[in-house]
Amino acid sequence: MEFDVDVAIVGAGPCGATLANLLGVAGVRTVVLDKNVGIVEHPRAVAIDDESLRSFQAAGVLADVLPDLIQNVPIRYYSSSGKQLAHVSPVGQPYGWPRRNLFFQPLMEAALRKGFDRFDHVRLRVASEVTDVAQDANGVELAAKSPDGEVRIRARYVVGADGGRSFVRDALGIALRGETAPSKWLVVDVSDDTWDAPFSAVYCDPDRPAMTIPLPYGHRRFEFKLLPDETEDEVVTDESVQRLVGRFYRGIPTPTISRRRVYWHHSRTAETFGVGRVFVAGDAAHLQPPFFGQGMNSGIRDATNLAWKLAAVTQGRADARLLATYDAERRGNAETMVSFATRVGSYYQPRNRATEMVRDVLFRNVQRIPGAREYILQMKYKPAPRYRDGVVVGGATNDKGSPVGRMFGQPSVQTADGVRLELDDAVGGNFAILGLTADPADHLRDVTRDRWTALGAKLFHVTPTLTARRHGFETTTATTELRDIAGYFRDLLLARKDDEVLILRPDRYVAAVCRSNDLERVVTQLCDLIETPSRIGTPEHG
């Protein structure tokens, strides 16, 4: 069967472009189709978190994205009387990067597209609007209209990352479940900003809640809720916009209004994230109000989850059934994030002044409790994915402290020749076994180790920085030594002494933990979940 590409992605926004870069790094033949001629010149998303930056690190585009970010930006919450309720400024970097960062979307999209230039096997086709999606048992055929005429592409798999009005989702007959808020919000973007407020701010007013967000290079975002008696035509007039924005610029020059638009806030999730060989991701799969800044970030999580699975399947290292775990792992977390963002929005607008007073008292009192204050200030309330089903062994445990199914942290480590690296750069982009008390190769039979390495996986022995030399540790030909220069793994063992071995997935979620003498069984189970049927004598998937 001849294919033009292994994966076709519809939509070159942040989700689709991230997926294409990750597939490019993995060597997967990919084409990206976008109906626009160029990058949309106004910002839509404005906040990017540490998980997304970690995905950019894996995709090799972080160096081009970081210079245009405002990193580690705090957020302040105000009551209707102007009193500050909280100043949230997370300083921890558990995944190796700041938790809250602001960006100008056109610049970031340009950096992501620049990443395509590294690969001969990744192509971008702009001005190509997909008009038909047809799949059979072996692949998918796309038809698209372009200025040069009709384009037809045959792919093994297709991903629709084509936004909230997704053609791909509609073509699959996938329904969006949820609701749309009855209220509307005016979004105003300004340039040449003159207001010295280097933080995001939320004004929690029962009448007209509002938000303001500083963006790079003198841009700023404002959002205002429409009052019940206001119409769209009224609020987008120059007079109305200047009145709303002008109250933030008393005594200083008013910036240039570069964009104004009224939006509905949707809280919806697709009933499934895939049908056959076609998947949906990003806004095509879930829509959430912008109150927690996780819409785009949730889409990048989709891309990160799907990329390594598509690579493993298209390259014959895994069975096609692996792709079913995308829906199993991502849809539940997407629903949780949509629900959470919707609840956060309700806190921004209390029903009346009495409700506001109760909320403000509770909020201030909670911050007087040391543990609760830390929980708020470090943004630990953000729902973190935990995969109980899918590519995990032991994910259904009732052990609340278990790392299985959760994203693993990213400490610094040192190689045997003294080079200091972030963990992800040290272990590479595939599965990794980290032995914390012994060389994991010593606890695997040769046949099991061969199965593991056939998946592209690697073995590592994590040792204390100096103890390794004192005890004369020597790596086997199958194992690489990493030194625990920050004591991160030491502390893990002190807290959970039975977690002698950690198995990390390519997306850096923990696939399993176990004692060294149980590694053979656990690795066998993981291989059984992933392996291609060709290893047991059946033909490779279509």
Coordinates of C-alpha atoms in Angstrom, one line a residue:
M1 CA 0.0 0.0 0.0
E2 CA 1.5 3.3 -1.1
F3 CA 1.0 6.4 1.2
D4 CA 2.0 10.0 0.5
V5 CA 2.6 10.4 4.3
D6 CA 2.3 8.5 7.5
V7 CA 0.3 11.3 9.3
A8 CA -1.7 14.2 7.9
I9 CA -2.5 17.0 10.3
V10 CA -5.4 19.4 9.5
G11 CA -4.6 22.7 11.2
A12 CA -1.3 24.5 11.8
G13 CA -2.2 26.2 15.0
P14 CA -0.3 25.6 18.2
C15 CA -1.6 22.0 18.7
G16 CA -1.1 20.9 15.1
A17 CA 2.3 22.6 14.8
T18 CA 3.5 21.0 18.0
L19 CA 2.3 17.6 16.9
A20 CA 4.1 18.1 13.5
N21 CA 7.4 19.0 15.2
L22 CA 7.2 16.0 17.6
L23 CA 6.5 13.7 14.7
G24 CA 9.4 15.4 12.8
V25 CA 11.8 14.6 15.6
A26 CA 10.6 11.0 15.6
G27 CA 11.2 10.7 11.8
V28 CA 7.5 10.3 10.8
R29 CA 6.5 11.5 7.3
T30 CA 4.0 14.3 8.0
V31 CA 2.1 16.9 6.1
V32 CA 0.2 19.8 7.7
L33 CA -2.6 21.5 5.9
D34 CA -4.0 24.8 6.9
K35 CA -6.7 26.8 5.2
N36 CA -5.2 30.2 6.0
V37 CA -2.5 31.7 3.7
G38 CA -0.4 32.8 6.6
I39 CA -0.3 33.1 10.4
V40 CA -3.3 34.9 12.0
E41 CA -1.8 38.2 13.1
H42 CA -3.7 38.7 16.3
P43 CA -3.3 36.7 19.5
R44 CA -5.9 34.2 20.6
A45 CA -4.3 32.2 23.4
V46 CA -1.9 34.2 25.7
A47 CA -0.7 31.9 28.5
I48 CA 1.6 28.9 28.2
D49 CA 2.5 26.6 31.1
D50 CA 5.4 24.5 32.1
E51 CA 4.0 21.3 30.6
S52 CA 3.7 22.9 27.2
L53 CA 7.3 24.2 27.4
R54 CA 8.4 20.7 28.3
S55 CA 6.7 19.5 25.1
F56 CA 8.5 22.3 23.1
Q57 CA 11.7 21.0 24.7
A58 CA 11.0 17.5 23.4
A59 CA 10.1 19.0 20.0
G60 CA 13.4 20.9 19.8
V61 CA 11.7 24.3 19.3
L62 CA 12.1 25.7 22.8
A63 CA 15.2 27.8 22.0
D64 CA 13.2 29.7 19.4
V65 CA 10.1 30.2 21.7
L66 CA 11.7 31.2 25.0
P67 CA 13.1 34.6 23.9
D68 CA 9.6 35.9 23.1
L69 CA 8.0 34.8 26.4
I70 CA 7.4 36.9 29.5
Q71 CA 8.3 34.1 32.0
N72 CA 7.0 33.4 35.5
V73 CA 4.3 36.1 35.4
P74 CA 2.2 36.5 38.6
I75 CA -1.5 37.1 38.7
R76 CA -3.5 39.3 41.1
Y77 CA -7.1 39.0 42.1
Y78 CA -9.1 42.1 43.1
S79 CA -12.5 42.5 44.7
S80 CA -15.1 45.0 43.3
S81 CA -13.8 47.6 45.9
G82 CA -10.3 47.3 44.5
K83 CA -8.8 45.4 47.4
Q84 CA -6.3 42.7 46.5
L85 CA -7.5 39.3 47.3
A86 CA -4.4 37.3 46.3
H87 CA -1.1 37.6 44.5
V88 CA -0.4 34.2 42.9
S89 CA 3.3 33.9 42.0
P90 CA 4.4 30.3 41.5
V91 CA 8.2 29.9 41.9
G92 CA 8.5 26.1 41.7
Q93 CA 9.6 24.5 38.5
P94 CA 8.9 20.8 38.9
Y95 CA 8.9 20.1 35.2
G96 CA 12.0 22.2 34.6
W97 CA 10.3 25.4 33.4
P98 CA 8.2 28.3 34.9
R99 CA 4.6 27.5 35.5
R100 CA 3.0 30.6 34.1
N101 CA 4.3 32.4 31.1
L102 CA 2.7 34.9 28.6
F103 CA 3.3 35.0 24.9
F104 CA 2.2 36.7 21.6
Q105 CA 0.7 33.9 19.6
P106 CA 1.7 35.0 16.1
L107 CA 5.4 35.0 17.2
M108 CA 5.1 31.6 18.8
E109 CA 3.3 30.1 15.8
A110 CA 6.1 31.4 13.6
A111 CA 8.7 29.7 15.8
L112 CA 6.8 26.4 15.6
R113 CA 6.5 26.6 11.8
K114 CA 10.2 27.5 11.6
G115 CA 10.8 24.1 13.3
F116 CA 9.4 22.3 10.2
D117 CA 12.4 23.5 8.2
R118 CA 14.7 21.1 10.0
F119 CA 13.0 18.1 8.4
D120 CA 12.8 16.8 4.8
H121 CA 9.9 14.6 5.9
V122 CA 7.6 17.4 7.3
R123 CA 5.7 19.6 4.8
L124 CA 3.4 22.5 5.4
R125 CA 0.7 23.3 2.8
V126 CA -1.1 26.6 3.5
A127 CA -4.2 27.9 1.7
S128 CA -5.4 24.3 1.6
E129 CA -8.9 23.8 3.1
V130 CA -9.8 20.2 3.6
T131 CA -13.2 19.4 2.1
D132 CA -13.4 15.6 2.4
V133 CA -12.1 12.9 4.8
A134 CA -12.6 9.3 3.7
Q135 CA -11.0 6.3 5.5
D136 CA -10.9 2.6 4.9
A137 CA -9.2 -0.3 6.6
N138 CA -5.8 0.7 5.4
G139 CA -5.6 4.4 5.5
V140 CA -7.3 7.8 5.0
E141 CA -7.7 10.0 2.0
L142 CA -8.0 13.8 2.3
A143 CA -9.3 16.2 -0.3
A144 CA -8.5 19.9 0.0
K145 CA -9.1 22.9 -2.2
S146 CA -6.2 25.3 -2.8
P147 CA -5.4 28.1 -5.3
D148 CA -3.5 25.5 -7.4
G149 CA -6.6 23.2 -7.6
E150 CA -7.7 20.2 -5.6
V151 CA -5.1 18.5 -3.4
R152 CA -5.5 14.8 -2.5
I153 CA -3.4 13.1 0.2
R154 CA -3.3 9.5 1.2
A155 CA -2.2 9.0 4.9
R156 CA -2.0 6.2 7.3
Y157 CA -3.6 8.4 10.0
V158 CA -5.1 11.9 10.2
V159 CA -5.4 14.3 13.1
G160 CA -7.9 17.1 13.0
A161 CA -6.4 20.0 14.9
D162 CA -8.6 22.5 13.0
G163 CA -10.2 24.4 15.9
G164 CA -13.5 24.8 17.5
R165 CA -15.4 24.7 14.2
S166 CA -13.5 21.6 13.2
F167 CA -14.4 20.2 9.7
V168 CA -12.7 16.9 10.6
R169 CA -14.8 16.5 13.8
D170 CA -18.0 17.2 11.9
A171 CA -17.0 14.8 9.1
L172 CA -16.5 12.1 11.6
G173 CA -19.9 12.8 13.1
I174 CA -18.5 13.4 16.6
A175 CA -20.7 15.5 18.8
L176 CA -19.5 18.1 21.3
R177 CA -21.1 17.6 24.8
G178 CA -21.5 20.4 27.2
E179 CA -22.9 23.9 27.2
T180 CA -22.2 27.5 26.1
A181 CA -22.4 30.2 28.8
P182 CA -25.3 32.6 28.2
S183 CA -23.0 35.6 28.8
K184 CA -20.7 37.2 26.2
W185 CA -17.3 38.8 26.7
L186 CA -15.5 41.6 24.9
V187 CA -11.9 40.9 24.1
V188 CA -9.7 43.9 23.4
D189 CA -6.1 43.8 22.3
V190 CA -3.9 46.9 22.5
S191 CA -0.4 47.7 21.3
D192 CA 2.0 50.4 22.4
D193 CA 1.0 49.7 26.0
T194 CA 1.9 52.5 28.5
W195 CA 0.5 51.0 31.7
D196 CA 3.3 49.7 34.1
A197 CA 1.5 46.6 35.4
P198 CA 3.8 43.6 34.9
F199 CA 1.2 41.1 36.1
S200 CA -2.1 39.6 35.1
A201 CA -5.1 40.9 37.0
V202 CA -8.6 39.7 37.5
Y203 CA -11.3 42.1 38.7
C204 CA -13.9 39.9 40.4
D205 CA -16.9 42.2 40.2
P206 CA -20.5 41.0 40.4
D207 CA -21.6 43.5 37.7
R208 CA -18.8 43.5 35.2
P209 CA -15.8 41.2 35.9
A210 CA -12.8 42.0 33.8
M211 CA -9.3 40.7 33.2
T212 CA -6.1 42.3 31.9
I213 CA -2.9 40.4 30.7
P214 CA 0.4 42.0 29.7
L215 CA 1.9 40.5 26.5
P216 CA 5.4 40.7 25.0
Y217 CA 6.6 43.8 23.1
G218 CA 4.0 46.3 24.4
H219 CA 0.9 44.3 23.7
R220 CA -1.8 43.8 26.3
R221 CA -5.1 41.8 26.5
F222 CA -8.3 43.1 28.1
E223 CA -11.5 41.1 28.6
F224 CA -14.8 42.5 29.8
K225 CA -18.1 40.8 30.4
L226 CA -21.1 42.3 28.6
L227 CA -23.9 43.6 30.7
P228 CA -27.3 42.1 30.2
D229 CA -28.6 45.1 28.3
E230 CA -25.6 45.6 26.1
T231 CA -25.4 44.4 22.5
E232 CA -22.4 43.3 20.5
D233 CA -22.7 46.3 18.1
E234 CA -22.7 48.7 21.1
V235 CA -19.7 47.4 23.0
V236 CA -17.3 47.2 20.0
T237 CA -17.7 50.9 19.1
D238 CA -14.7 53.1 19.5
E239 CA -16.5 55.1 22.2
S240 CA -17.4 52.0 24.3
V241 CA -13.9 50.4 23.9
Q242 CA -12.1 53.6 24.8
R243 CA -14.3 54.0 27.9
L244 CA -13.7 50.4 29.1
V245 CA -10.0 50.5 28.5
G246 CA -9.4 54.1 29.4
R247 CA -10.1 53.6 33.1
F248 CA -6.8 51.7 33.3
Y249 CA -4.8 54.6 31.7
R250 CA -5.8 57.7 33.7
G251 CA -3.1 60.3 33.5
I252 CA -1.1 58.3 30.9
P253 CA -1.4 58.0 27.1
T254 CA -4.0 55.5 25.9
P255 CA -2.6 52.6 23.8
T256 CA -3.5 51.8 20.3
I257 CA -6.6 49.5 20.0
S258 CA -5.5 46.8 17.6
R259 CA -8.5 44.4 17.9
R260 CA -11.9 44.1 19.5
R261 CA -14.2 41.1 19.3
V262 CA -17.1 39.6 21.3
Y263 CA -16.9 35.9 22.3
W264 CA -19.2 33.3 23.8
H265 CA -17.5 31.0 26.3
H266 CA -18.0 27.3 25.6
S267 CA -17.6 24.4 28.0
R268 CA -17.7 21.4 25.7
T269 CA -15.8 18.1 25.1
A270 CA -16.0 15.8 22.1
E271 CA -17.8 12.5 22.9
T272 CA -14.8 10.6 21.5
F273 CA -11.3 11.8 20.4
G274 CA -11.0 9.4 17.5
V275 CA -12.9 7.3 15.0
G276 CA -10.9 4.6 13.2
R277 CA -7.7 6.1 11.8
V278 CA -8.8 9.7 12.3
F279 CA -8.3 11.7 15.6
V280 CA -9.2 15.1 16.9
A281 CA -7.1 17.3 19.2
G282 CA -6.9 20.7 20.7
D283 CA -10.0 22.9 20.2
A284 CA -11.4 20.4 17.8
A285 CA -11.7 18.0 20.8
H286 CA -12.5 20.3 23.7
L287 CA -13.5 24.0 24.3
Q288 CA -13.2 25.8 27.6
P289 CA -13.6 29.3 28.8
P290 CA -10.3 31.3 29.1
F291 CA -10.5 31.9 32.9
F292 CA -7.6 29.5 33.7
G293 CA -5.6 29.9 30.5
Q294 CA -5.5 26.2 29.7
G295 CA -7.3 25.9 26.4
M296 CA -4.2 25.8 24.2
N297 CA -2.2 24.0 26.8
S298 CA -4.7 21.2 26.9
G299 CA -4.3 20.9 23.1
I300 CA -0.6 20.7 23.4
R301 CA -1.1 17.9 26.0
D302 CA -3.2 16.1 23.3
A303 CA -0.4 16.5 20.8
T304 CA 2.3 15.2 23.2
N305 CA 0.2 12.2 24.1
L306 CA -0.6 11.3 20.5
A307 CA 2.8 12.0 18.9
W308 CA 4.8 9.2 20.4
K309 CA 2.0 6.7 19.8
L310 CA 1.6 7.6 16.2
A311 CA 5.4 7.3 15.8
A312 CA 5.5 3.9 17.4
V313 CA 2.7 2.6 15.3
T314 CA 3.7 4.0 11.9
Q315 CA 7.2 2.8 12.4
G316 CA 6.1 -0.7 13.2
R317 CA 7.3 -0.7 16.8
A318 CA 3.8 -0.9 18.3
D319 CA 0.4 -2.3 17.5
A320 CA -2.3 0.0 16.2
R321 CA -4.4 -0.8 19.3
L322 CA -2.0 1.6 21.1
L323 CA -3.7 4.5 19.5
A324 CA -7.0 3.7 21.3
T325 CA -5.3 4.7 24.5
Y326 CA -5.2 8.4 23.3
D327 CA -8.9 8.7 23.9
A328 CA -8.7 6.7 27.1
E329 CA -6.0 8.9 28.6
R330 CA -6.8 12.3 27.3
R331 CA -10.6 12.7 27.2
G332 CA -11.1 12.4 30.9
N333 CA -8.5 15.0 31.8
A334 CA -9.8 17.3 29.1
E335 CA -13.3 17.1 30.6
T336 CA -11.8 17.8 34.1
M337 CA -9.9 20.9 32.8
V338 CA -13.0 22.2 31.0
S339 CA -15.1 21.8 34.2
F340 CA -12.4 23.4 36.3
A341 CA -12.0 26.5 34.1
T342 CA -15.8 26.9 34.1
R343 CA -15.9 26.8 37.9
V344 CA -13.0 29.3 38.1
G345 CA -15.1 31.7 36.0
S346 CA -17.9 31.5 38.4
Y347 CA -15.6 32.8 41.2
Y348 CA -14.8 35.8 39.0
Q349 CA -18.4 36.9 39.1
P350 CA -20.2 36.3 42.4
R351 CA -24.0 36.5 42.1
N352 CA -24.3 39.6 44.2
R353 CA -22.5 41.8 46.8
A354 CA -23.4 39.6 49.7
T355 CA -22.0 36.5 47.9
E356 CA -18.9 38.5 47.1
M357 CA -18.4 39.4 50.7
V358 CA -18.6 35.8 51.8
R359 CA -16.2 34.7 49.1
D360 CA -13.7 37.4 50.0
V361 CA -13.7 36.5 53.7
L362 CA -13.2 32.8 52.9
F363 CA -10.5 33.6 50.4
R364 CA -8.5 35.8 52.8
N365 CA -8.9 33.3 55.7
V366 CA -7.8 30.3 53.7
Q367 CA -4.5 32.2 52.8
R368 CA -3.7 32.5 56.5
I369 CA -3.4 28.7 56.7
P370 CA 0.2 27.9 55.7
G371 CA -0.5 24.8 53.7
A372 CA -3.5 26.3 52.0
R373 CA -1.6 29.5 51.2
E374 CA 1.2 27.5 49.5
Y375 CA -1.5 25.5 47.6
I376 CA -2.9 28.7 46.2
L377 CA 0.3 30.7 45.6
Q378 CA 2.1 27.9 43.8
M379 CA -0.9 27.0 41.7
K380 CA -1.1 23.5 43.0
Y381 CA -4.9 23.6 42.5
K382 CA -4.4 23.1 38.8
P383 CA -5.8 19.6 37.8
A384 CA -2.9 17.3 36.9
P385 CA -3.6 14.4 34.6
R386 CA -3.3 10.9 36.1
Y387 CA -3.7 8.0 33.7
R388 CA -5.2 5.0 35.4
D389 CA -5.9 3.2 32.2
G390 CA -3.9 3.0 29.0
V391 CA -0.1 2.6 28.8
V392 CA 0.4 2.1 32.5
V393 CA 1.0 -0.9 34.8
G394 CA -0.5 -0.5 38.2
G395 CA -2.4 2.7 37.4
A396 CA -5.6 1.6 39.1
T397 CA -3.9 1.6 42.5
N398 CA -5.6 3.3 45.5
D399 CA -2.2 4.6 46.6
K400 CA -2.8 8.3 46.3
G401 CA 1.0 9.0 46.5
S402 CA 1.8 6.6 43.6
P403 CA 3.5 8.3 40.7
V404 CA 2.1 5.9 38.2
G405 CA 0.1 7.6 35.5
R406 CA 1.4 11.1 36.5
M407 CA 3.9 13.3 34.8
F408 CA 7.4 12.9 36.2
G409 CA 9.5 15.8 37.3
Q410 CA 12.5 17.0 35.4
P411 CA 15.6 17.4 37.6
S412 CA 19.1 18.0 36.4
V413 CA 21.4 15.0 36.1
Q414 CA 25.0 14.5 35.2
T415 CA 26.4 12.0 32.7
A416 CA 29.3 9.8 33.5
D417 CA 31.7 12.2 31.7
G418 CA 30.5 15.1 33.8
V419 CA 28.0 16.9 31.5
R420 CA 25.0 18.4 33.3
L421 CA 21.7 18.0 31.5
E422 CA 18.0 18.2 32.1
L423 CA 16.5 14.7 32.6
D424 CA 14.6 14.7 29.3
D425 CA 17.7 15.6 27.3
A426 CA 19.7 12.9 29.1
V427 CA 17.2 10.0 28.5
G428 CA 16.0 11.0 25.0
G429 CA 12.6 10.7 23.5
N430 CA 11.7 7.1 24.0
F431 CA 10.8 4.8 26.9
A432 CA 13.3 4.8 29.7
I433 CA 13.9 2.5 32.7
L434 CA 15.6 4.3 35.6
G435 CA 17.1 2.0 38.2
L436 CA 17.6 3.9 41.4
T437 CA 19.3 1.1 43.5
A438 CA 20.8 -1.2 40.9
D439 CA 21.5 -1.6 37.2
P440 CA 18.2 -2.6 35.7
A441 CA 19.9 -4.8 33.1
D442 CA 20.8 -7.2 35.9
H443 CA 17.1 -7.8 36.5
L444 CA 15.9 -8.5 33.0
R445 CA 16.3 -11.7 31.0
D446 CA 18.0 -11.2 27.6
V447 CA 14.8 -11.9 25.7
T448 CA 12.9 -9.3 27.7
R449 CA 15.7 -6.8 27.3
D450 CA 15.6 -7.4 23.5
R451 CA 11.8 -6.8 23.5
W452 CA 12.3 -3.6 25.4
T453 CA 15.0 -2.2 23.2
A454 CA 13.0 -3.1 20.1
L455 CA 10.6 -0.5 21.3
G456 CA 13.4 2.1 21.1
A457 CA 13.7 2.0 24.9
K458 CA 16.8 2.6 27.0
L459 CA 18.2 1.5 30.4
F460 CA 19.7 3.9 33.0
H461 CA 21.3 3.5 36.4
V462 CA 20.8 6.6 38.5
T463 CA 23.6 6.9 41.1
P464 CA 24.6 9.4 43.8
T465 CA 27.2 11.8 42.4
L466 CA 30.2 10.5 44.3
T467 CA 29.1 7.2 45.8
A468 CA 29.1 5.7 42.3
R469 CA 32.8 6.2 42.0
R470 CA 33.5 5.1 45.5
H471 CA 31.7 1.8 45.0
G472 CA 33.2 1.3 41.6
F473 CA 30.0 1.3 39.6
E474 CA 30.6 0.3 36.0
T475 CA 27.9 0.5 33.3
T476 CA 27.0 -2.5 31.2
T477 CA 26.8 -2.2 27.5
A478 CA 23.0 -2.0 27.9
T479 CA 22.9 0.6 30.6
T480 CA 23.8 4.3 30.8
E481 CA 24.9 5.9 34.1
L482 CA 23.2 9.1 35.3
R483 CA 24.2 10.9 38.5
D484 CA 21.7 12.4 40.9
I485 CA 23.4 15.7 41.3
A486 CA 20.4 17.5 42.9
G487 CA 19.3 14.6 45.2
Y488 CA 16.0 14.4 43.5
F489 CA 16.0 10.6 43.1
R490 CA 17.5 10.2 46.6
D491 CA 14.5 12.0 48.0
L492 CA 12.1 9.9 46.0
L493 CA 13.5 6.7 47.5
L494 CA 13.4 8.2 51.0
A495 CA 9.7 8.9 50.5
R496 CA 8.9 5.6 48.7
K497 CA 11.5 3.0 49.4
D498 CA 9.8 0.3 47.2
D499 CA 10.0 2.5 44.1
E500 CA 13.4 1.2 43.2
V501 CA 12.7 1.3 39.5
L502 CA 10.9 4.0 37.5
I503 CA 9.7 3.4 33.9
L504 CA 9.1 6.6 32.0
R505 CA 7.0 6.9 28.8
P506 CA 8.2 9.1 25.9
D507 CA 5.8 11.8 27.1
R508 CA 7.4 11.6 30.5
Y509 CA 4.5 10.1 32.3
V510 CA 5.3 7.3 34.7
A511 CA 4.3 4.0 33.1
A512 CA 5.2 1.9 36.1
V513 CA 7.2 1.7 39.4
C514 CA 8.4 -1.5 41.1
R515 CA 11.1 -3.1 43.1
S516 CA 14.2 -4.3 41.1
N517 CA 13.3 -8.0 41.6
D518 CA 9.9 -7.3 40.0
L519 CA 11.2 -5.6 36.9
E520 CA 11.0 -8.6 34.6
R521 CA 7.3 -9.0 35.2
V522 CA 6.5 -5.3 34.8
V523 CA 8.4 -4.8 31.6
T524 CA 6.8 -7.9 30.1
Q525 CA 3.4 -6.5 30.9
L526 CA 4.3 -3.2 29.3
C527 CA 5.7 -4.9 26.2
D528 CA 2.5 -6.9 25.9
L529 CA 0.5 -3.6 26.0
I530 CA 2.5 -2.0 23.2
E531 CA 4.2 -4.5 21.0
T532 CA 3.5 -4.9 17.3
P533 CA 1.9 -8.2 16.3
S534 CA 4.7 -8.7 13.8
R535 CA 6.9 -9.8 16.7
I536 CA 4.6 -12.8 17.2
G537 CA 4.2 -13.6 13.5
T538 CA 1.2 -11.6 12.3
P539 CA 1.3 -9.0 9.6
E540 CA 2.0 -5.4 10.4
H541 CA -1.0 -3.1 10.7
G542 CA -2.3 -1.4 7.5

